Tab-separated table of C-alpha atoms and ligand atoms in Angstrom:
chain	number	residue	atom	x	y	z
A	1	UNK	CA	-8.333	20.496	0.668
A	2	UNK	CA	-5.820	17.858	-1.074
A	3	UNK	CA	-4.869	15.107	1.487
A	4	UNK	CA	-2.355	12.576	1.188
A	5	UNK	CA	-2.390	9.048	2.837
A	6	UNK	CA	1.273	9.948	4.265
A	7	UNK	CA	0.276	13.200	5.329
A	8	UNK	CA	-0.058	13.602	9.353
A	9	UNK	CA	-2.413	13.813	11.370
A	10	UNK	CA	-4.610	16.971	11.845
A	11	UNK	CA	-7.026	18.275	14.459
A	12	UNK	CA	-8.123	21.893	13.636
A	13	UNK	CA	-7.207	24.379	16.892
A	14	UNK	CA	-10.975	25.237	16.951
A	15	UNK	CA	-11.626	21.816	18.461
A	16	UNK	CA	-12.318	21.930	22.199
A	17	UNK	CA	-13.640	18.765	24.344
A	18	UNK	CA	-16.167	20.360	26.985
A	19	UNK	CA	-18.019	18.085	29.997
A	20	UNK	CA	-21.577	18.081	29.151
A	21	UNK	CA	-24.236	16.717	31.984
A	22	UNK	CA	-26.365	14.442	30.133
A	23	UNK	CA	-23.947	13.082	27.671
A	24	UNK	CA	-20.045	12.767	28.590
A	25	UNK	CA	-17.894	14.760	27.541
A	26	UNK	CA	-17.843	16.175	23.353
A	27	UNK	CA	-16.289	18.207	21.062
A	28	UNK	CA	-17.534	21.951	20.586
A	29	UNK	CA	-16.010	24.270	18.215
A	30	UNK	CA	-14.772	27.691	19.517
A	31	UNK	CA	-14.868	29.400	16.314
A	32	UNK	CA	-17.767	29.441	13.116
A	33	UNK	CA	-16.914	26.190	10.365
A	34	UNK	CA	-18.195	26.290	6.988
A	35	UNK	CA	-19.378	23.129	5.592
A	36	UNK	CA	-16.924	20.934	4.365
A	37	UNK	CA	-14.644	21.911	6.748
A	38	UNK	CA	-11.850	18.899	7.999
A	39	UNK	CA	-11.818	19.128	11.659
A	40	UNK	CA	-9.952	16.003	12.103
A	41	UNK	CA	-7.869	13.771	9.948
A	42	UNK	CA	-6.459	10.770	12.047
A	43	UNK	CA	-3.762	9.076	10.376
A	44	UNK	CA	-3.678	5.690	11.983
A	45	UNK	CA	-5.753	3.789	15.299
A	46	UNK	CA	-3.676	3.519	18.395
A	47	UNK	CA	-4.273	-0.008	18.429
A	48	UNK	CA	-6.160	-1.943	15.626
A	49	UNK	CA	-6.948	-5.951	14.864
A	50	UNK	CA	-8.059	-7.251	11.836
A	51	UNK	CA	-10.211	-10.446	12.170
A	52	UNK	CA	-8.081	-13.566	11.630
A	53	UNK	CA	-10.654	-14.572	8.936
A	54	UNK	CA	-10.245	-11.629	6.832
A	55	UNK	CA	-5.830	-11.543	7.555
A	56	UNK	CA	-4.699	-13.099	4.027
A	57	UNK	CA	-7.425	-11.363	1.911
A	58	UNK	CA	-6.939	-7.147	3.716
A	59	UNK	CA	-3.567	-5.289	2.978
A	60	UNK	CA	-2.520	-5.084	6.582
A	61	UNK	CA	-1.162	-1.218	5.720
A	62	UNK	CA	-4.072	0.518	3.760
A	63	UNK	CA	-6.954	-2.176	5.005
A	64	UNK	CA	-7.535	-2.551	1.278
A	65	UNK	CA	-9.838	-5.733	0.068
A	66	UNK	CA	-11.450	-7.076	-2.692
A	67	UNK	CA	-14.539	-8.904	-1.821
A	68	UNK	CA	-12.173	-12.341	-0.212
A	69	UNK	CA	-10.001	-11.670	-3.631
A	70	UNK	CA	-6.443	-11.949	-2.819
A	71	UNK	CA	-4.793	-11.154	-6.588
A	72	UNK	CA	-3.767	-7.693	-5.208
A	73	UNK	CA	-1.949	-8.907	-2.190
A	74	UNK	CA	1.675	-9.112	-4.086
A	75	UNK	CA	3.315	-8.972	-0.115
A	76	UNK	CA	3.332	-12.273	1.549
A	77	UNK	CA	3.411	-12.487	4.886
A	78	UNK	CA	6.069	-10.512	6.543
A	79	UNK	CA	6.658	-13.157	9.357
A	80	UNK	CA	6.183	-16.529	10.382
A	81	UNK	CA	2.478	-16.744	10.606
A	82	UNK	CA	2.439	-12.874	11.801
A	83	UNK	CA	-0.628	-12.311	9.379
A	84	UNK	CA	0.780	-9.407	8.033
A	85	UNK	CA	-0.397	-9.495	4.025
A	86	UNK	CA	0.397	-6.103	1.795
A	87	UNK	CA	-0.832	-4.462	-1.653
A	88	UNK	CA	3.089	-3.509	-2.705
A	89	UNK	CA	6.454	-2.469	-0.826
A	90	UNK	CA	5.197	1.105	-1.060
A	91	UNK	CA	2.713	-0.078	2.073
A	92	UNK	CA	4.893	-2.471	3.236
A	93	UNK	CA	7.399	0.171	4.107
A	94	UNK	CA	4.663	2.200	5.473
A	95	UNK	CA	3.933	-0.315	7.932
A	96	UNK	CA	7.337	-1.232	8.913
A	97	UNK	CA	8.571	2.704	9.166
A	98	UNK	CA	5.612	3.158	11.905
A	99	UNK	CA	5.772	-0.353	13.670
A	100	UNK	CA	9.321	-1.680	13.257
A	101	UNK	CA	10.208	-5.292	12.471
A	102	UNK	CA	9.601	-5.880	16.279
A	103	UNK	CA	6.474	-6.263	16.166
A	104	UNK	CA	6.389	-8.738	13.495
A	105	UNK	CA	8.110	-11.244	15.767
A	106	UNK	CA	5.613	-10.477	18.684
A	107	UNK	CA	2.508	-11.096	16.584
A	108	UNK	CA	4.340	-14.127	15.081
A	109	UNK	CA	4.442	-15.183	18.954
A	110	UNK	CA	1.269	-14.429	19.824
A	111	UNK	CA	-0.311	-16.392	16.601
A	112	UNK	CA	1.193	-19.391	18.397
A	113	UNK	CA	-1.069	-18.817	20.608
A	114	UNK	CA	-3.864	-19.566	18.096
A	115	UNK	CA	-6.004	-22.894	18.461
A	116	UNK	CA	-5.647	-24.306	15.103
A	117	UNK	CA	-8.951	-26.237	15.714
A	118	UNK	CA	-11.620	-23.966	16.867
A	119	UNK	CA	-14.065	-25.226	19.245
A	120	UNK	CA	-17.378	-23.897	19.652
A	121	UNK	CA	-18.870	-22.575	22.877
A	122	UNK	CA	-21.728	-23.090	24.856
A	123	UNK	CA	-21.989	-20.311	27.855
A	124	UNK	CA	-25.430	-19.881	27.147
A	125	UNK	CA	-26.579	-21.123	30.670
A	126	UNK	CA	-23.479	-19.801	32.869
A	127	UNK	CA	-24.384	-16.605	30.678
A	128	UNK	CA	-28.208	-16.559	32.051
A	129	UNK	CA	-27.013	-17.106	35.476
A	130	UNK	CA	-24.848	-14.885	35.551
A	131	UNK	CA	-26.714	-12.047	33.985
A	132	UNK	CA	-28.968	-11.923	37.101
A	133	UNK	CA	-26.422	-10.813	39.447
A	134	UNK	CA	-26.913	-7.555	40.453
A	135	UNK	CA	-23.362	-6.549	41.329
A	136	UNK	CA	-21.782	-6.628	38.251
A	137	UNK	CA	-18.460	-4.887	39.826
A	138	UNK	CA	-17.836	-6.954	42.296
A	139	UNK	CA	-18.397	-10.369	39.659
A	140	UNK	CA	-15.560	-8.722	37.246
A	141	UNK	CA	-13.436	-7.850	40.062
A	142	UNK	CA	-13.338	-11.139	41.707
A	143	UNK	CA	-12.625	-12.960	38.326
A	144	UNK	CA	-9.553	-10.180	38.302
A	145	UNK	CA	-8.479	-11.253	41.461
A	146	UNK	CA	-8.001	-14.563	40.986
A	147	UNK	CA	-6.284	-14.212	37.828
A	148	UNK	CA	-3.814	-11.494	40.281
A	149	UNK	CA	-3.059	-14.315	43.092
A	150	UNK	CA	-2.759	-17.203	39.985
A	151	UNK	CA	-0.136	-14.622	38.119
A	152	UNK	CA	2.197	-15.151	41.946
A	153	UNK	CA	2.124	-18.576	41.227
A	154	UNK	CA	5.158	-19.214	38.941
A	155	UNK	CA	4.314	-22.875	38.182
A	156	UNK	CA	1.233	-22.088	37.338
A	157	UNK	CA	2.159	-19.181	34.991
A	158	UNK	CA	4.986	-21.463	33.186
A	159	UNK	CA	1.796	-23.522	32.513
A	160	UNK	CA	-0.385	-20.531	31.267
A	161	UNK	CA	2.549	-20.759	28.184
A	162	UNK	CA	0.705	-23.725	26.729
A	163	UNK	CA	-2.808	-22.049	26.945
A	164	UNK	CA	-4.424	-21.265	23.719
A	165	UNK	CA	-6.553	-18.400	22.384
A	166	UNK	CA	-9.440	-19.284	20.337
A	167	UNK	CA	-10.345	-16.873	16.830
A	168	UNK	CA	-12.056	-14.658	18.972
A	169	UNK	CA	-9.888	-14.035	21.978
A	170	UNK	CA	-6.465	-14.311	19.900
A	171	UNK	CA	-8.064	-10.904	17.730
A	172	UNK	CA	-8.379	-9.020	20.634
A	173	UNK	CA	-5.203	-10.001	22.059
A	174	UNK	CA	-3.537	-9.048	19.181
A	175	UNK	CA	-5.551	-5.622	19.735
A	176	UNK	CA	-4.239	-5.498	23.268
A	177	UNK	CA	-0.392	-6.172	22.595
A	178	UNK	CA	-0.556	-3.670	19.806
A	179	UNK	CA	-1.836	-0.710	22.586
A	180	UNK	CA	0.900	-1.600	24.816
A	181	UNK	CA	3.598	-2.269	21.975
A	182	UNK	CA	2.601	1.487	21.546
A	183	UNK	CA	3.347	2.163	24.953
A	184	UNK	CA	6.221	0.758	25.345
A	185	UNK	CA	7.634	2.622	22.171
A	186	UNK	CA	6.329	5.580	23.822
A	187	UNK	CA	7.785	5.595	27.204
A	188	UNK	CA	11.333	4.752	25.011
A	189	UNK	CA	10.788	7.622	23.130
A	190	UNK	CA	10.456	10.051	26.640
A	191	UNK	CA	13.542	8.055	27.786
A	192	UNK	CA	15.450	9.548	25.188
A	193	UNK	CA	14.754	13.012	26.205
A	194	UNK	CA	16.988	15.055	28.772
A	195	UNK	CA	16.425	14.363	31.734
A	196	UNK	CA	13.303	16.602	33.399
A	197	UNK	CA	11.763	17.561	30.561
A	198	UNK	CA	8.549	16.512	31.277
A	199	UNK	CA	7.253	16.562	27.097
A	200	UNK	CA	8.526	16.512	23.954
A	201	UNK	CA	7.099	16.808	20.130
A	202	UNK	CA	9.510	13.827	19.418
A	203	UNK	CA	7.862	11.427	22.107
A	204	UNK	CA	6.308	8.636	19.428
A	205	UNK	CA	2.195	8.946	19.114
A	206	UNK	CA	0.327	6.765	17.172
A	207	UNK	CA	-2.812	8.650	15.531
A	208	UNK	CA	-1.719	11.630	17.827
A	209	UNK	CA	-2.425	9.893	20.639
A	210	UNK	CA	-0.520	8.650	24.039
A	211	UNK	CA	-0.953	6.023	26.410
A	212	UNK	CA	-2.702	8.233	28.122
A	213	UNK	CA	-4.952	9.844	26.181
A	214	UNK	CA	-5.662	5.906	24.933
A	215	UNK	CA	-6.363	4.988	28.981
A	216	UNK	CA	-8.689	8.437	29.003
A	217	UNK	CA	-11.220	6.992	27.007
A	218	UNK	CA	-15.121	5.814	28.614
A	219	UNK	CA	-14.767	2.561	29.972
A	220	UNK	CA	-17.285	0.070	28.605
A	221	UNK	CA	-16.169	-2.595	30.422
A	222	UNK	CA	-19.299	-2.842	33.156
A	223	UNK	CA	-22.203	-2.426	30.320
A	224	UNK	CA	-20.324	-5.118	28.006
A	225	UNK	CA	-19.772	-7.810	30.885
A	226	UNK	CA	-23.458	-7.355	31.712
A	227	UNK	CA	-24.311	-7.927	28.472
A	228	UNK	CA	-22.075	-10.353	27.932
A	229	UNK	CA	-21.051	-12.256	30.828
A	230	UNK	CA	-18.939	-14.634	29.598
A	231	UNK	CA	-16.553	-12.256	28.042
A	232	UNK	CA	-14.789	-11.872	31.305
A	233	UNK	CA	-13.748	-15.423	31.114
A	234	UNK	CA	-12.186	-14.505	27.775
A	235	UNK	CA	-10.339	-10.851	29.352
A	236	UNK	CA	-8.709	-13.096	31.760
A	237	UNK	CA	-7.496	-15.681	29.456
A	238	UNK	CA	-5.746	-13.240	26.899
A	239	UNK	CA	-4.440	-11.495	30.103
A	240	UNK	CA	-2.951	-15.059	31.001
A	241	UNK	CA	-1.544	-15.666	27.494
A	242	UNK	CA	-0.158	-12.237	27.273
A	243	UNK	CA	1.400	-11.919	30.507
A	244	UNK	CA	3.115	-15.792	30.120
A	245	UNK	CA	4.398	-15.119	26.736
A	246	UNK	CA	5.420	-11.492	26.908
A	247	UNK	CA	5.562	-10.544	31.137
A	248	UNK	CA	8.186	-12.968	32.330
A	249	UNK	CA	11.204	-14.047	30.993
A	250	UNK	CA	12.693	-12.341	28.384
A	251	UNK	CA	14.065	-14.489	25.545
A	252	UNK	CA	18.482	-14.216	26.931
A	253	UNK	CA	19.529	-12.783	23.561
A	254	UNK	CA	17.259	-9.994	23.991
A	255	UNK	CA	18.834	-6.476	23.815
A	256	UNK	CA	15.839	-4.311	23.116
A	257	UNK	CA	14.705	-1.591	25.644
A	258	UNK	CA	11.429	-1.740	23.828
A	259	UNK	CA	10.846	-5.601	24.692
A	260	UNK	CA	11.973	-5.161	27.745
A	261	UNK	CA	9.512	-2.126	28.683
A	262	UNK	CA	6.460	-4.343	27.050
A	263	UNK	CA	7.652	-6.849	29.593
A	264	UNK	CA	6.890	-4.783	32.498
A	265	UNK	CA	3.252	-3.365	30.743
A	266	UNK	CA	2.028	-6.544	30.635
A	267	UNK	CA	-0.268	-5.967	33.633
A	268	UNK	CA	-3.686	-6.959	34.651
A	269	UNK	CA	-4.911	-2.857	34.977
A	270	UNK	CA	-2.960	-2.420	31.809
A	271	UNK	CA	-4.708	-5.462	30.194
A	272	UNK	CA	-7.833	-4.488	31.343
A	273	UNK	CA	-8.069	-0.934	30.338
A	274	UNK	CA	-7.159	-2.030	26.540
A	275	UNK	CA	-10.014	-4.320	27.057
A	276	UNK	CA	-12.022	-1.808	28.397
A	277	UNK	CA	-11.666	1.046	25.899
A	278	UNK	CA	-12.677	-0.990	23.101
A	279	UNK	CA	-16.996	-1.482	23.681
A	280	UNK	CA	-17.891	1.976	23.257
A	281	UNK	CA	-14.989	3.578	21.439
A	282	UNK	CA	-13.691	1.781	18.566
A	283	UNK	CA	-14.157	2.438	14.761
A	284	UNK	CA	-15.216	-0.864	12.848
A	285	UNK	CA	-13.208	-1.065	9.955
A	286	UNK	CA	-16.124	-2.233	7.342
A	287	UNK	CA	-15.429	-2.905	3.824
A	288	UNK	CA	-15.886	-0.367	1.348
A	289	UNK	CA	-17.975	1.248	-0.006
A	290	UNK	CA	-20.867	0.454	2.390
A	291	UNK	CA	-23.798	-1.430	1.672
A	292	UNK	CA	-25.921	-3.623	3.690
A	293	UNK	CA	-23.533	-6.838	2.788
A	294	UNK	CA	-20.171	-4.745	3.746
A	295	UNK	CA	-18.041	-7.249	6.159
A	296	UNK	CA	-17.086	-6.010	9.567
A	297	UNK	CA	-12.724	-6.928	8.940
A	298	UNK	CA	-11.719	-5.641	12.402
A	299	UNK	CA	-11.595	-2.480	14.707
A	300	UNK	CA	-9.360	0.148	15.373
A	301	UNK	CA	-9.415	2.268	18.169
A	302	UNK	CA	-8.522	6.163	17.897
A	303	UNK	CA	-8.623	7.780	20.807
A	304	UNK	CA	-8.743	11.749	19.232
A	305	UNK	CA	-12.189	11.074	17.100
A	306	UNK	CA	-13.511	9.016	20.303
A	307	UNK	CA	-14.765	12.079	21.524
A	308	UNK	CA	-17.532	12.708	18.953
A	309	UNK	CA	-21.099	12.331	20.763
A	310	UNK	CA	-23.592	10.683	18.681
A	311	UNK	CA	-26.041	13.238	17.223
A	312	UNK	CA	-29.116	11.958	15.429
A	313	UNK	CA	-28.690	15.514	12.992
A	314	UNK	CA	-25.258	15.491	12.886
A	315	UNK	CA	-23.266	18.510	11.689
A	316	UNK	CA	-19.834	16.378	10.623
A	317	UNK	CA	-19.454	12.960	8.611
A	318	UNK	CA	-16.791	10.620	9.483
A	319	UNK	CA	-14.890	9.631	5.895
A	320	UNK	CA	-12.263	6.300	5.919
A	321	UNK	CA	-9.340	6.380	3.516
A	322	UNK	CA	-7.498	3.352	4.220
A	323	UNK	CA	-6.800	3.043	8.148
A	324	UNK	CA	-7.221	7.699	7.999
A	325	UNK	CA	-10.370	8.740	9.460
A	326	UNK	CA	-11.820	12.167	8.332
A	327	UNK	CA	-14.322	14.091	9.823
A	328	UNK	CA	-15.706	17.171	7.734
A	329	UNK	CA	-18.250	19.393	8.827
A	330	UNK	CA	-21.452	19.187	6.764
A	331	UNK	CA	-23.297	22.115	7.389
A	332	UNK	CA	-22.258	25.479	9.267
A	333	UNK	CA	-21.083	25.383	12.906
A	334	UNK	CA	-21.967	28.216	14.885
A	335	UNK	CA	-19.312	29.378	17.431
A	336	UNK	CA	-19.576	27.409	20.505
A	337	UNK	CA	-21.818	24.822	18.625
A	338	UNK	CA	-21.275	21.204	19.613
A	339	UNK	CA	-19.937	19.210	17.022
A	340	UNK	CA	-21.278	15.431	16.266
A	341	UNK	CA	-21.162	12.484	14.175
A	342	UNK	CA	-23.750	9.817	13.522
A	343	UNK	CA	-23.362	6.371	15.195
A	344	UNK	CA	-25.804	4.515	13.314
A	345	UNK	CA	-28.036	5.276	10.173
A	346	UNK	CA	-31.068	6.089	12.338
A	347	UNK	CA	-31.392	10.208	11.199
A	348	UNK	CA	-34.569	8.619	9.116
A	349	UNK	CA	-36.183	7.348	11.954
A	350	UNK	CA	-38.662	8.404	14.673
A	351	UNK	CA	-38.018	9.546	17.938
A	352	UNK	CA	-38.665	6.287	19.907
A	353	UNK	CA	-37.246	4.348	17.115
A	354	UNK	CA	-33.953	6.134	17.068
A	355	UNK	CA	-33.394	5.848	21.019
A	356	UNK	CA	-34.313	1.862	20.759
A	357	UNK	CA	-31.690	1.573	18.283
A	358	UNK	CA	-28.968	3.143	20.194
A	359	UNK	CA	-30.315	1.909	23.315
A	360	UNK	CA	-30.045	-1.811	21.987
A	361	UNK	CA	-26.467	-1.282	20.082
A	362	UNK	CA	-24.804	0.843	22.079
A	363	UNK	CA	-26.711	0.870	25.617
A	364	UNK	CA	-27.372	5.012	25.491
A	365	UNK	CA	-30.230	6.762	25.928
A	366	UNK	CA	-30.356	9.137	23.406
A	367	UNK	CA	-30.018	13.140	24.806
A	368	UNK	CA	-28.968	14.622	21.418
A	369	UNK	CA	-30.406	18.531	20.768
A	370	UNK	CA	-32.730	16.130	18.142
A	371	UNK	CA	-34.265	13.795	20.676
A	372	UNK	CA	-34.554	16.721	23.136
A	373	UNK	CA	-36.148	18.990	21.209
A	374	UNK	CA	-38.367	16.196	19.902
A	375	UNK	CA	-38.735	14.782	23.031
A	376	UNK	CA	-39.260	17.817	25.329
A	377	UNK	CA	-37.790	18.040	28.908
A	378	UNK	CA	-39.424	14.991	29.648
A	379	UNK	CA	-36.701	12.508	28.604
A	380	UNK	CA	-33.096	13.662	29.743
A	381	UNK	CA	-31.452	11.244	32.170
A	382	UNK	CA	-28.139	11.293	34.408
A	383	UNK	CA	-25.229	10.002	31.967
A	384	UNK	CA	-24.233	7.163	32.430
A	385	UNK	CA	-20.953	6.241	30.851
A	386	UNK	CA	-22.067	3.111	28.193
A	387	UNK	CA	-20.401	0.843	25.913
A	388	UNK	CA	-21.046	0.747	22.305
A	389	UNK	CA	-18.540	-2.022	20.608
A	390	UNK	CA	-20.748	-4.920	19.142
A	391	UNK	CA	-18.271	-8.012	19.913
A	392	UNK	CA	-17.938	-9.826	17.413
A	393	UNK	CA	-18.538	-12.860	19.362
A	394	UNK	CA	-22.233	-11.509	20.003
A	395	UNK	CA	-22.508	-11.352	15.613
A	396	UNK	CA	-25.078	-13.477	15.199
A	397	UNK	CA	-27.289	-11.805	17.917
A	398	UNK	CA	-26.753	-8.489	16.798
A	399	UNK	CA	-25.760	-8.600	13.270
A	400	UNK	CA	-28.153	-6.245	12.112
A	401	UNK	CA	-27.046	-3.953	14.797
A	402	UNK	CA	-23.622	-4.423	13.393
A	403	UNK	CA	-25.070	-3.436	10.064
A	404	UNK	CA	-26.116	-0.045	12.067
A	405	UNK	CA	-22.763	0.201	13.330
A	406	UNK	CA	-21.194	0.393	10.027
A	407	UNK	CA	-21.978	3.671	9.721
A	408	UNK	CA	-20.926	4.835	13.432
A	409	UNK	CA	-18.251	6.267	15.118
A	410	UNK	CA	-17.373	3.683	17.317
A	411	UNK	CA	-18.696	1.660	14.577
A	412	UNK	CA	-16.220	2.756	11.336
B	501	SAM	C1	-17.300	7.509	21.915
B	501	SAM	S1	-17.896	7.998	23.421
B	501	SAM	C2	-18.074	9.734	23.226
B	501	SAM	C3	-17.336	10.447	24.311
B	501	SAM	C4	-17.967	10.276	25.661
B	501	SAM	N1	-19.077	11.208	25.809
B	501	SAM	C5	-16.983	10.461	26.781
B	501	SAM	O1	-17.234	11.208	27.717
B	501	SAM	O2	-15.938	9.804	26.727
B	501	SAM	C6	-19.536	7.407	23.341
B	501	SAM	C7	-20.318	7.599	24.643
B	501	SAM	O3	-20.712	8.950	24.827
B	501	SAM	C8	-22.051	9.016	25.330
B	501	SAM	N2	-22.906	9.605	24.290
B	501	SAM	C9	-22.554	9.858	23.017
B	501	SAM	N3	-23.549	10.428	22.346
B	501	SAM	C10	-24.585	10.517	23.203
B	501	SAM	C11	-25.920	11.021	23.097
B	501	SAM	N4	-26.381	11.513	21.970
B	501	SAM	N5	-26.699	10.950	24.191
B	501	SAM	C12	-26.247	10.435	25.365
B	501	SAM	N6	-24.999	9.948	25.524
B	501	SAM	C13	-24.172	9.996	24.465
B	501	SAM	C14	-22.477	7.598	25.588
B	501	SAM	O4	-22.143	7.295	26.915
B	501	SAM	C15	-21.594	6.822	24.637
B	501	SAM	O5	-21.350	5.518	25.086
């Protein structure tokens, strides 16, 4: 098969996502694949960030980079501060023909929201405290409803404006605002149809996905908090930037219907289930090729692929071109076979090994036909919807996990 990185997005018709009880739901195949079959070819995330550090030195288009070498970059950035660096006009106009020149000015906006001086953290003890609570639920809640009675008080909001994001918060809030640019363009898109038709092939998609197929996706917002308390703190923060810069006011020139849907999307549930979709679901996008020293430059989230289970013998590799994602069968697929990636490199490991690995990284026990057939009938337990994202504000705790990730779904 010849692909082109302009060529749409595919999902072959034999691709059907079925509830399974011990692991989710997953892709089966209703008919027999050969190997090297493409199943899927995703042509861009729904919503992607690359990491502030990496910005100037990854072509913003095709995620291209060159070991921190920026020679190839001809493209500077597109707008003020809007960290948008690319290879040639060829990507440029790629870029611009999917996301329009409005979202240049937002992400110039939201970079203002950058601290220029990053200060470092110390949670660790909150962190401990916290992590003994036994209701985690009711501890994310309440730091939701706060942030819902502060967002009534307008005085308090006009003061949010001056609030700034640190590295790590203003990369996923860039994340965030990019999922419900989407929307917005979306829910324009429908508004254009006549009126009752209920769907349309021309309603915009982004990686062939909707809002809603985006919102679908397993939350792993309970198993990351737990993990990480302190990353609530953070949610609520780029919630409060967000909604302050981009939920009230509109600028008075302002004449797009686009802007002023985004306006109204800028809620906490909205907020939230961006935040929540990404532990668990998103790609890393890891330099290439992959090696033990490849640097994590950001995630993408695509909400198609997301429904891979992890299979410690997989039957389909995942392949990155740029910001496509591939997945090609590797072996024959029998008809009604279930059809799985690998998260992690852990196919050369043992049974207890494997399930400590994606236990620790990505908070699953393992119920793959592997595991159970090398693990009997003793092992299978209730599923239990888990998170799998390694934040990147948890690196130096779990960088080799990260490592491991490289090679995942929700990992590349
Ligand atoms: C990217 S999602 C895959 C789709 C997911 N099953 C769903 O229903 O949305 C990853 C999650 O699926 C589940 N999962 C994937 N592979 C699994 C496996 N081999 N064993 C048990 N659970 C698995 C875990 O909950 C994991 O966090």
């Amino acid at each position: 098969m010849f692909w082109t990185n302009d060529a749409p997005s595919y999902k072959h018709p034999a691709l059907e996502v079925k509830q399974t009880p011990f692991s989710g739901r997953t892709y089966h195949s209703n008919c027999a694949l050969t190997p090297g079959s493409c199943i899927l070819d995703i042509a861009t995330p729904y919503a992607d960030t690359i990491y502030k550090h990496f910005r100037t030195e990854v072509c913003a288009e095709c995620w291209r980079y060159d070991g921190g070498r920026r020679t190839f970059l001809t493209m500077r950035d597109l707008g003020e501060n809007a960290g948008l660096f690319f290879c040639n006009d060829q990507c440029k106009a790629s870029w611009l023909g999917r996301e329009g020149e409005e979202l240049v000015e937002l992400l110039s906006g939201l970079e203002t929201a950058r601290r220029r001086k990053q200060q470092g953290k110390d949670k660790q003890t909150d962190a401990q405290a916290i992590l003994k609570l036994e209701d985690i639920e009711q501890y994310i809640v309440g730091a939701w409803d706060v942030a819902r009675r502060d967002t009534m008080r307008v005085k308090l909001v006009r003061q949010w404006k001056t609030l700034q994001l640190d590295d790590f918060e203003a990369d996923i809030a860039r994340y965030v605002l990019i999922a419900l640019y989407h929307y917005a363009r979306e829910l324009d898109s429908q508004g254009l149809d006549a009126p009752g038709s209920c769907c349309s092939s021309s309603h915009v998609r982004f990686g062939m996905a909707s809002w809603d197929d985006f919102s679908a996706l397993q939350s792993g917002e309970q198993q990351q908090i737990s993990k990480f308390p302190e990353l609530v703190n953070d949610h609520v923060h780029i919630y409060q930037v967000l909604h302050s810069r981009f939920g009230t006011l509109l600028p008075p020139d302002c004449v797009s219907p686009t802007r002023k849907r985004l306006k109204e999307l800028i809620t906490i549930e909205n907020v939230r289930k961006a935040l929540s979709v990404d532990p668990g679901n998103s790609f890393g996008i890891w330099e290439v090729p992959i090696t033990e020293e490849s640097e994590g430059l950001g995630f993408g989230v695509y909400p198609i692929p997301s429904f891979f289970n992890h299979n410690c013998s997989p039957n389909v590799r995942k392949e990155r071109d740029g910001r496509r994602l591939r997945f090609v069968t590797t072996r024959d697929v029998a008809l009604g076979e279930e059809v799985c990636i690998s998260y992690g490199h852990v196919e050369a490991m043992g049974l207890e090994q494997r399930r400590k690995e994606l236990m620790d990284g990505w908070f699953f026990c393992c119920q793959c036909s592997q595991c159970m057939t090398e693990g009997g009938s003793t092992s299978p337990t209730r599923f239990v919807p888990v998170s799998l994202h390694i934040c990147p504000r948890a690196h130096n705790v779990l960088s080799g996990l990260q490592r491991l990730a490289a090679r995942c779904v929700p990992g590349t």
